[in-house]
XYZ file of C-alpha atoms in Angstrom:
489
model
C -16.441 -17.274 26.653
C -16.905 -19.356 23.632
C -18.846 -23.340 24.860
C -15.954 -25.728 24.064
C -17.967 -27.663 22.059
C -19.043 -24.346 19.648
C -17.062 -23.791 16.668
C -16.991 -20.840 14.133
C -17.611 -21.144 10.621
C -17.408 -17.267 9.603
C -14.415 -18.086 7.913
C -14.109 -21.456 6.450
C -17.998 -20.861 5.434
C -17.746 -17.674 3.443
C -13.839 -19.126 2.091
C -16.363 -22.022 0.799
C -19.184 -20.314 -0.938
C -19.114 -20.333 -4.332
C -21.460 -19.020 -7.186
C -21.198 -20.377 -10.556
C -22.253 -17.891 -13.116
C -21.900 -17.571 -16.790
C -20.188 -20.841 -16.550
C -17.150 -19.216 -14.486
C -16.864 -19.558 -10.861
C -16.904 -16.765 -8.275
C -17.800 -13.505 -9.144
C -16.541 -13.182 -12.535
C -13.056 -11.391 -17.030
C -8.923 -8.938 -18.953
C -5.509 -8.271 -17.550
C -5.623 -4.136 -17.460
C -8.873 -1.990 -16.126
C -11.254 -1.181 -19.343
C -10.491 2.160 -21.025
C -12.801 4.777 -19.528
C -14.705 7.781 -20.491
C -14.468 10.375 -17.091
C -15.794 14.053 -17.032
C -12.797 15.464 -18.918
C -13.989 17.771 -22.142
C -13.147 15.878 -25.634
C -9.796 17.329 -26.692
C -8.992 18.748 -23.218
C -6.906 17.288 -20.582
C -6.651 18.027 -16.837
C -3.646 19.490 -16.052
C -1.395 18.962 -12.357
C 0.967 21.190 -11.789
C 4.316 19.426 -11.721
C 7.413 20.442 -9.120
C 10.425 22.842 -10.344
C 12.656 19.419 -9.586
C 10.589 17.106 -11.280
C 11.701 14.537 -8.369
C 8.770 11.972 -7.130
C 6.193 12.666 -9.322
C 4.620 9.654 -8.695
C 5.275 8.000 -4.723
C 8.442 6.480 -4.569
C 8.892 2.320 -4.754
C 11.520 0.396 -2.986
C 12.978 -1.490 -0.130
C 13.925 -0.260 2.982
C 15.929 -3.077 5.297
C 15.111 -1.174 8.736
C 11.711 -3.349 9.303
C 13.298 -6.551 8.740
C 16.388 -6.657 10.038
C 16.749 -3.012 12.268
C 20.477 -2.569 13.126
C 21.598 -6.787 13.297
C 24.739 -7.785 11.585
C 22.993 -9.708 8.712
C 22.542 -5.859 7.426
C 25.553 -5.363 5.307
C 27.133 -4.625 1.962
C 25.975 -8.050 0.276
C 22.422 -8.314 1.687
C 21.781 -5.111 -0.053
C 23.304 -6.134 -3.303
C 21.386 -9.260 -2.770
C 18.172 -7.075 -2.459
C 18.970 -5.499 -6.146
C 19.206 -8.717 -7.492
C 15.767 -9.875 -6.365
C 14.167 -6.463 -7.413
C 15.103 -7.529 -11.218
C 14.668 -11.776 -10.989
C 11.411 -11.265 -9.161
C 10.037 -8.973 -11.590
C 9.388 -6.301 -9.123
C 12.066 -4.128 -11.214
C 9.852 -4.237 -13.790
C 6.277 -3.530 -11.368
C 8.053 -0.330 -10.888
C 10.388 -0.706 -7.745
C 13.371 1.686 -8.038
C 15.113 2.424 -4.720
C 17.319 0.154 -2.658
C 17.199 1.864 0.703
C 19.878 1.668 3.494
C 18.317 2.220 6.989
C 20.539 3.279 10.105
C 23.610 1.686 11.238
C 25.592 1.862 7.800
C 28.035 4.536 9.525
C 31.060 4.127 12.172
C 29.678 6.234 15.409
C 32.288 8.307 14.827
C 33.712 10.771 12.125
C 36.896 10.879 10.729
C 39.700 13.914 11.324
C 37.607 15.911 8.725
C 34.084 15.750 10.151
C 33.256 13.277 7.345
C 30.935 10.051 7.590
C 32.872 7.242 7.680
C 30.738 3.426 6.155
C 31.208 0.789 8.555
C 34.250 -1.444 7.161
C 32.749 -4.935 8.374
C 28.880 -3.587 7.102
C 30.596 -2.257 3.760
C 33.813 -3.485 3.396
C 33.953 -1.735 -0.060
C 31.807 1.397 0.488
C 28.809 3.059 0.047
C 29.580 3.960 -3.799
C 30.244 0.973 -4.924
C 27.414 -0.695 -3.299
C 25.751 2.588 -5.368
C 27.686 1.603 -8.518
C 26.276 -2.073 -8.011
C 22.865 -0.812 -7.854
C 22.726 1.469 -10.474
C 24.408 -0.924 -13.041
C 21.055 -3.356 -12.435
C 19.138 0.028 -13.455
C 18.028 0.923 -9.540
C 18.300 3.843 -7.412
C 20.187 3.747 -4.085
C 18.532 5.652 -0.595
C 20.880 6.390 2.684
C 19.830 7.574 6.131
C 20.542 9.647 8.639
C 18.786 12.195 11.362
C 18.318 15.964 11.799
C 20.204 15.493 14.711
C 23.412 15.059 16.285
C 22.991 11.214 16.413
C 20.736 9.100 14.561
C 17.954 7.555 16.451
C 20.020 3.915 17.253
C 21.587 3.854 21.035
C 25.254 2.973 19.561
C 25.237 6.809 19.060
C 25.557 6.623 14.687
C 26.661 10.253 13.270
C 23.639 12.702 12.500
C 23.789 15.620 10.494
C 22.782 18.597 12.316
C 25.722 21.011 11.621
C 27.342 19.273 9.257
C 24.882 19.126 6.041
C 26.841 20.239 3.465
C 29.757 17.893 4.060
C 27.320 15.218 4.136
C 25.063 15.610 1.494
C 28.188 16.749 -0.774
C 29.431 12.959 0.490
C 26.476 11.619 -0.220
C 25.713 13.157 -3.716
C 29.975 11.767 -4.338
C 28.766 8.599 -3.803
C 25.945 8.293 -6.078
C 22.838 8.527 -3.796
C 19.438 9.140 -5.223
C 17.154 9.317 -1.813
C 17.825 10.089 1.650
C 15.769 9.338 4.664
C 15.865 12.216 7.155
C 15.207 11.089 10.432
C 13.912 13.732 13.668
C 16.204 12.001 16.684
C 18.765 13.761 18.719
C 17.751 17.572 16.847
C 18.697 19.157 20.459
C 15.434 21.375 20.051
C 15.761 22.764 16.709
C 12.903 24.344 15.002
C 11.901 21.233 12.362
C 11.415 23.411 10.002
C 14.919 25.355 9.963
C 16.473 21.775 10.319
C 14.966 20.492 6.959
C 14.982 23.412 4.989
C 18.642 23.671 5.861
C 19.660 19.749 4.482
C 16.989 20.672 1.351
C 19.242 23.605 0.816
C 22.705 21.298 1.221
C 21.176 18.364 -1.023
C 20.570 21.141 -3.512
C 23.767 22.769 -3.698
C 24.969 19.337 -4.734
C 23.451 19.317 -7.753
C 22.266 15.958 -7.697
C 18.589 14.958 -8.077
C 18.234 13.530 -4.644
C 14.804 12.526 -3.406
C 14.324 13.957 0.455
C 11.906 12.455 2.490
C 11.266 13.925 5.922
C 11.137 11.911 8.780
C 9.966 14.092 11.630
C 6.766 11.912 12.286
C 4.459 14.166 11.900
C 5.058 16.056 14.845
C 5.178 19.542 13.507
C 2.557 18.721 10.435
C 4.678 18.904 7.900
C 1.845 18.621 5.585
C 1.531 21.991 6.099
C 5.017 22.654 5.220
C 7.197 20.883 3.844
C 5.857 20.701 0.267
C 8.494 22.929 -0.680
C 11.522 21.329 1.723
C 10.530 17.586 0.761
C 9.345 15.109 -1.848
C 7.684 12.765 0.910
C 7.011 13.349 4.728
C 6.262 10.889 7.523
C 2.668 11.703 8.802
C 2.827 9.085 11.968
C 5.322 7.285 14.193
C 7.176 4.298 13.150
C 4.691 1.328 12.008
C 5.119 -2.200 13.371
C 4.221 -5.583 11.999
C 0.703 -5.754 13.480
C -2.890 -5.030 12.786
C -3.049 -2.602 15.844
C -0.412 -0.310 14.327
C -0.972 -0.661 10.718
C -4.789 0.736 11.398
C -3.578 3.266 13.480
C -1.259 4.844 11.128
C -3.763 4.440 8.488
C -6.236 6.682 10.481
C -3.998 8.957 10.938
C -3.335 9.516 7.091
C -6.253 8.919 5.475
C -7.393 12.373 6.739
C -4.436 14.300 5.100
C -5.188 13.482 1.236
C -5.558 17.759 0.375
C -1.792 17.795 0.788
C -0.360 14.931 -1.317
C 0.031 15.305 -5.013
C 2.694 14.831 -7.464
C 6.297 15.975 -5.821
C 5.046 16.256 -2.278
C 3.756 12.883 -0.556
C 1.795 11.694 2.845
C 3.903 9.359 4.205
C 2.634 6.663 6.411
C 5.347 4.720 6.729
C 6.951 1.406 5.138
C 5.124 -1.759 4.257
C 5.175 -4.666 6.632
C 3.684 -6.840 3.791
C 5.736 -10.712 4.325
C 6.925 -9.931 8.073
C 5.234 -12.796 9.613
C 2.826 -10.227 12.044
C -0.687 -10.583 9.898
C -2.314 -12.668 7.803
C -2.351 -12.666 4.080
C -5.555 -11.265 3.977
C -4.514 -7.991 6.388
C -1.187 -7.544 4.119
C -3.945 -6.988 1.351
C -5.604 -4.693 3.298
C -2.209 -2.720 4.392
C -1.324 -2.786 0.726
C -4.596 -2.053 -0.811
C -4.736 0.824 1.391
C -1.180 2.909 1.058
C -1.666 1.828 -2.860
C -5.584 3.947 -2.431
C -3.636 6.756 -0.064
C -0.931 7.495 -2.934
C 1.683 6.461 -0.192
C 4.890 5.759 -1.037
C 5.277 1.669 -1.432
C 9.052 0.743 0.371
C 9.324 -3.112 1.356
C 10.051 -3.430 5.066
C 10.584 -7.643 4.624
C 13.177 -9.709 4.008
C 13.099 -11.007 -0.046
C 15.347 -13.509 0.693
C 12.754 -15.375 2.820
C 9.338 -13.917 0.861
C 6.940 -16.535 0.268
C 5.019 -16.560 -3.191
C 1.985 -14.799 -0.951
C 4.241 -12.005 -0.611
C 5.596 -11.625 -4.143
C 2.225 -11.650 -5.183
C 0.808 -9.147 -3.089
C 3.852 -6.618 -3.413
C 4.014 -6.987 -7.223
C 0.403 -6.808 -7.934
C 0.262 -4.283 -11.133
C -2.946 -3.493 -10.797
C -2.530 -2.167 -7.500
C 0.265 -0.611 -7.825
C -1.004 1.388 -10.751
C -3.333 2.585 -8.196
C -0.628 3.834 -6.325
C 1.315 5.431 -9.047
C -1.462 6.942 -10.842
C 0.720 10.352 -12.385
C -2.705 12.135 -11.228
C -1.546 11.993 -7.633
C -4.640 12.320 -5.465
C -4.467 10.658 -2.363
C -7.968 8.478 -2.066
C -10.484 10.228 0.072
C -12.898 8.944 2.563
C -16.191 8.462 0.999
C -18.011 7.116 4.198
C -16.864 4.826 7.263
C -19.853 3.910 9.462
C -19.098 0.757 11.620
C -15.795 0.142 10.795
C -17.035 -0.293 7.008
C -14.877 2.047 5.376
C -15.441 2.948 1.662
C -12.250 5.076 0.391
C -11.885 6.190 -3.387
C -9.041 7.789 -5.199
C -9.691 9.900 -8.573
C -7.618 8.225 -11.181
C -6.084 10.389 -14.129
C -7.949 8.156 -16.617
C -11.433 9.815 -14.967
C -11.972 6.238 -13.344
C -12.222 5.784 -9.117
C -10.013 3.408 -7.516
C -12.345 2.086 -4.719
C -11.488 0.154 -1.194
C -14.079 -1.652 0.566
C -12.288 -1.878 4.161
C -13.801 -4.083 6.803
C -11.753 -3.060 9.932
C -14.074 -5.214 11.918
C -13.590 -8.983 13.222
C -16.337 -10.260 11.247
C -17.583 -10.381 7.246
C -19.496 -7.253 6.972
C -21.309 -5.652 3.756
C -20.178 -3.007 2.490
C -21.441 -0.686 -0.538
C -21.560 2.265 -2.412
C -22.408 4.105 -5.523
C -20.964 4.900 -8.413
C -22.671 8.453 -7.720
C -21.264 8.763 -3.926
C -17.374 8.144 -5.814
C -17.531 10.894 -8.066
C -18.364 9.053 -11.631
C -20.711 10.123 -13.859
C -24.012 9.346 -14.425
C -24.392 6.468 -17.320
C -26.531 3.736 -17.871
C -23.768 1.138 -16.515
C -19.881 1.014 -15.422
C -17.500 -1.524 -15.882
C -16.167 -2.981 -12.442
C -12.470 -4.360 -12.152
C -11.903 -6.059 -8.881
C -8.095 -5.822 -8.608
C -6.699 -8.540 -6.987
C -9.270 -10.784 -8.337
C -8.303 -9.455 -11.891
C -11.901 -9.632 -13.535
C -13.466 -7.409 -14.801
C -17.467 -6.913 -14.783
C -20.650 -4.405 -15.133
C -22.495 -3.046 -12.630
C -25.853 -0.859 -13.215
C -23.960 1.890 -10.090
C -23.930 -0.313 -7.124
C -20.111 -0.855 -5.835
C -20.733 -3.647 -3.121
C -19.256 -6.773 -2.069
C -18.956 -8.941 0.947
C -15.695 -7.999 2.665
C -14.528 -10.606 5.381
C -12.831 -9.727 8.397
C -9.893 -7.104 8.494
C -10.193 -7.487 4.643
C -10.671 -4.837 1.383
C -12.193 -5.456 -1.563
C -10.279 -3.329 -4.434
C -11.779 -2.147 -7.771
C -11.670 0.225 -10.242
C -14.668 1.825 -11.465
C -15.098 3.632 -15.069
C -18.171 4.824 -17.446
C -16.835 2.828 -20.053
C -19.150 2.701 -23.283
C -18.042 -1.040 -23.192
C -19.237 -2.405 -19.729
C -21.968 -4.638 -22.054
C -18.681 -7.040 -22.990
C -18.678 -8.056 -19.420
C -20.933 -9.991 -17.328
C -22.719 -8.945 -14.586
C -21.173 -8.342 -11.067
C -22.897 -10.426 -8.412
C -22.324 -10.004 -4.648
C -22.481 -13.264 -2.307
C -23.710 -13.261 1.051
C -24.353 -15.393 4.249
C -26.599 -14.410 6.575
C -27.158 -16.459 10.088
C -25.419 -16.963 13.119
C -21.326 -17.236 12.428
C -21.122 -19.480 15.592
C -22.646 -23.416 15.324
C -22.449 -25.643 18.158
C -21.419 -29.205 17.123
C -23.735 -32.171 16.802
C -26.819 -29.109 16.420
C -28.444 -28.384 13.564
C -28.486 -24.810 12.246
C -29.946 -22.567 9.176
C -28.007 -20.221 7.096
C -29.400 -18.754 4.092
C -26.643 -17.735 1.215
C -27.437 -14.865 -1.541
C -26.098 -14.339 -5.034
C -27.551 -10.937 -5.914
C -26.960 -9.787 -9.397
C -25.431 -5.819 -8.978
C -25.040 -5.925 -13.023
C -27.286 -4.318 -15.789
C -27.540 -7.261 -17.622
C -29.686 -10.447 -15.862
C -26.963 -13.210 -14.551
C -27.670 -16.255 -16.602
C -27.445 -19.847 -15.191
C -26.257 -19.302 -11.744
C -25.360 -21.853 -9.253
C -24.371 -21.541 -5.651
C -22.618 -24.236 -3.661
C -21.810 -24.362 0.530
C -19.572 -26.748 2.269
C -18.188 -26.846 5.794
C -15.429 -27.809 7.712
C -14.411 -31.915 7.314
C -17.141 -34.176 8.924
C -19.651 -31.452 8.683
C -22.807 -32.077 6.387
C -24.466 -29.046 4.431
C -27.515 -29.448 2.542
C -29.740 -26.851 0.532
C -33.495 -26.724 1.659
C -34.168 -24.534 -1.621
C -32.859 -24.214 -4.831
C -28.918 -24.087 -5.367
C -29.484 -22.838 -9.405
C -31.543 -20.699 -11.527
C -31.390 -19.875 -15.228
C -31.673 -16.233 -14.768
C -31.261 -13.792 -11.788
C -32.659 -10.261 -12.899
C -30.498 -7.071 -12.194
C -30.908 -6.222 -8.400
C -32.896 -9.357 -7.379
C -30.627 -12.177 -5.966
C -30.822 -16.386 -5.706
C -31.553 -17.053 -1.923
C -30.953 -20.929 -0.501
């Protein structure tokens, strides 16, 4: 139990160091990752085999509603149009969202005298195709749901499909729908596999390019599967707005990268970036991480309510070209000793995505080689940190100072022109993270220079909480910090 007169200063202490170097503050340069130089022989080009359908080549992007508003009335016909318009005026049309997804409870429980589905006439007064036509006329795709069942998976009993899939994809193709979401409730014991090989066979035979992702939660491994059947297939249970659940689920995929490529995706689930359930910083991390695991990225929050945090994590280009990389491998796990995870994803351009995950409660180091991610050897690499958007060199060492439940993001290339960039530097803070009031206490920071090139004129600064006085027993500056040595105060 924590005295009541000890406070912690893990947090606003590292959120206060700064380094000054090259006259710029932080760590330290332009808007796109560095052309880069990979493996590939000159005038050859790796080549991925691409699905018959051509359908999902890279993971799908879009909204689904379920996460944010599950089956409540304020899911209807002019929230979703609403949704469309916020894809284009928010710009996340353009960062390469496509699909407005309806979630369950869109249907009467009942069919009509024909077996057909019938749209809820309070939900969508005016149908399903012309909330399709409204959609597609702002240059989006539109997704429906239902289950491999007899009943979807909500309690008001909602039509499923089983034994009826070729009246209802042949309804769903008539109304202009581009994705479905196949759910696994109610399928009365039917082999999974028979189930969605039958509705892949029914969306077929419509002869509209439909997107199929199978939602059987990884019960059956579909991985093993359903690359044939599907274009994306849930590897977990359902996620929930929480750090608990969001690691879970990301365990549970990050093993499964051999199976995803372009046409045929690992599907952990929808983002919970904006729901209110984590911090900024852990909405980083869940985005970071389904961006580094090829995942498909589908909005699970409200955009009527999402604060500029939000925005700016879910339209973050640089991630998301991460994520939609038309190489389509799924990042593998490079090492994860005490909850220090590194995780890097071969990019078509023969750069490595790399994540830096700190799954622990506390800042933790955490590093790597340019070796240990696949690259090349060279004399130096150029460094983009991706949500920092600056670029920098770095003589091979990929390190950084991740705080707690955080991920540090880069891309990494053996790009002839890493000299154009300054030198990446890591900062550090070592001592204890808890200080009792009104007792003095040491902590020694560290700007170490990870570049190939010396860091000139470096400065370093500390300050504490309000009230609190910090001062430097050593030198704050130094007019040059050699590759691999580091300023200590």
């Amino acid at each position: 139990m924590r005295h009541p007169h000890t406070r912690t200063i893990r947090r606003r202490v590292l959120g206060a160091l700064t380094a000054g170097l090259l006259g710029t503050a932080g760590l330290a340069a332009p808007a796109v990752a560095a052309p880069v130089h990979g493996n590939a022989t000159p005038g050859q080009e790796e080549v991925t085999p691409t699905p018959a359908d051509g359908l999902a080549m890279t993971p799908p992007m879009g909204f689904n509603n379920w996460n944010s508003t599950h089956c409540r009335a304020e899911f209807n016909e002019s929230m979703v149009k609403g949704i469309a318009d916020l894809f284009v005026d928010k710009g996340l049309k353009d960062a390469g969202y496509q699909y407005v997804n309806l979630d369950d409870c869109w249907a009467l429980p009942a069919r009509d005298a024909n077996g057909l589905l019938v749209p809820d006439p309070v939900r969508f007064p005016h149908g399903i195709k012309a909330v399709a036509d409204y959609v597609h006329a702002k240059g989006l795709k539109l997704g429906i749901y239902t289950s491999a069942g007899t009943k979807t998976c909500n309690s008001a009993g909602f039509p499923g499909a089983l034994g009826h899939e070729y009246s209802d994809a042949r309804q769903f193709a008539d109304w202009g729908v581009d994705y479905l979401k196949y759910d696994n409730c109610n399928n009365q014991g039917v082999d999974a596999r028979q189930r969605y090989t039958t509705m892949r066979d029914a969306l077929k035979a419509t002869g509209r390019p439909i997107v199929y992702s199978i939602c059987e939660w990884g019960q059956n491994k579909p991985w093993e599967w359903a690359s044939d059947i599907g274009q994306l297939w849930r590897t977990t249970g359902d996620i929930s707005d929480s750090w608990g659940s969001m690691l879970s689920i990301l365990k549970q995929n990050l093993p499964l990268a051999p199976y995803a490529g372009p046409g045929h995706w690992n599907d952990p689930d929808m983002l919970e970036v904006g729901n209110g359930g984590m911090t900024d910083t852990e909405y980083r991390t869940h985005f970071s991480m389904w961006s580094v695991m090829a995942a498909p990225l589908l909005i699970g929050s409200d955009l009527r309510k999402a604060s500029p945090a939000t925005l700016d994590i879910l339209s973050n280009r640089e991630v998301i070209a991460v994520d939609q990389d038309p190489l389509g491998k799924q990042g593998a796990v490079v090492s994860s000793g005490g909850g220090r995870w590194v995780v890097a994803k071969e990019m078509k351009d023969g750069s490595r995505a790399v994540a830096l995950f700190n799954e622990t409660g506390t800042p933790q180091h955490i590093a790597t080689t340019a070796q240990a991610v696949g690259l090349p050897d060279a004399s130096a690499y150029t460094l983009r940190d991706l949500w920092q958007h600056r670029s920098y060199n770095t003589a091979g060492t990929i390190s950084a100072t991740v705080p707690a439940h955080g991920t540090a993001l880069v891309r990494v290339s053996a790009d002839p022109r890493w000299a154009e960039y300054p030198p990446a530097v890591e900062l550090g803070l070592s001592g204890s993270p808890l200080i009792e009031a009104g007792k003095p206490a040491t902590l020694t920071t560290t700007v170490t220079d990870l570049g190939r090139t010396p860091a000139n004129r470096v400065t370093v600064s500390l300050s504490g909480p309000e009230g609190w006085t910090v001062r430097a027993q050593s030198p704050t500056s130094a007019p040059a910090v050699p590759t691999g040595e580091a300023l200590r105060t």
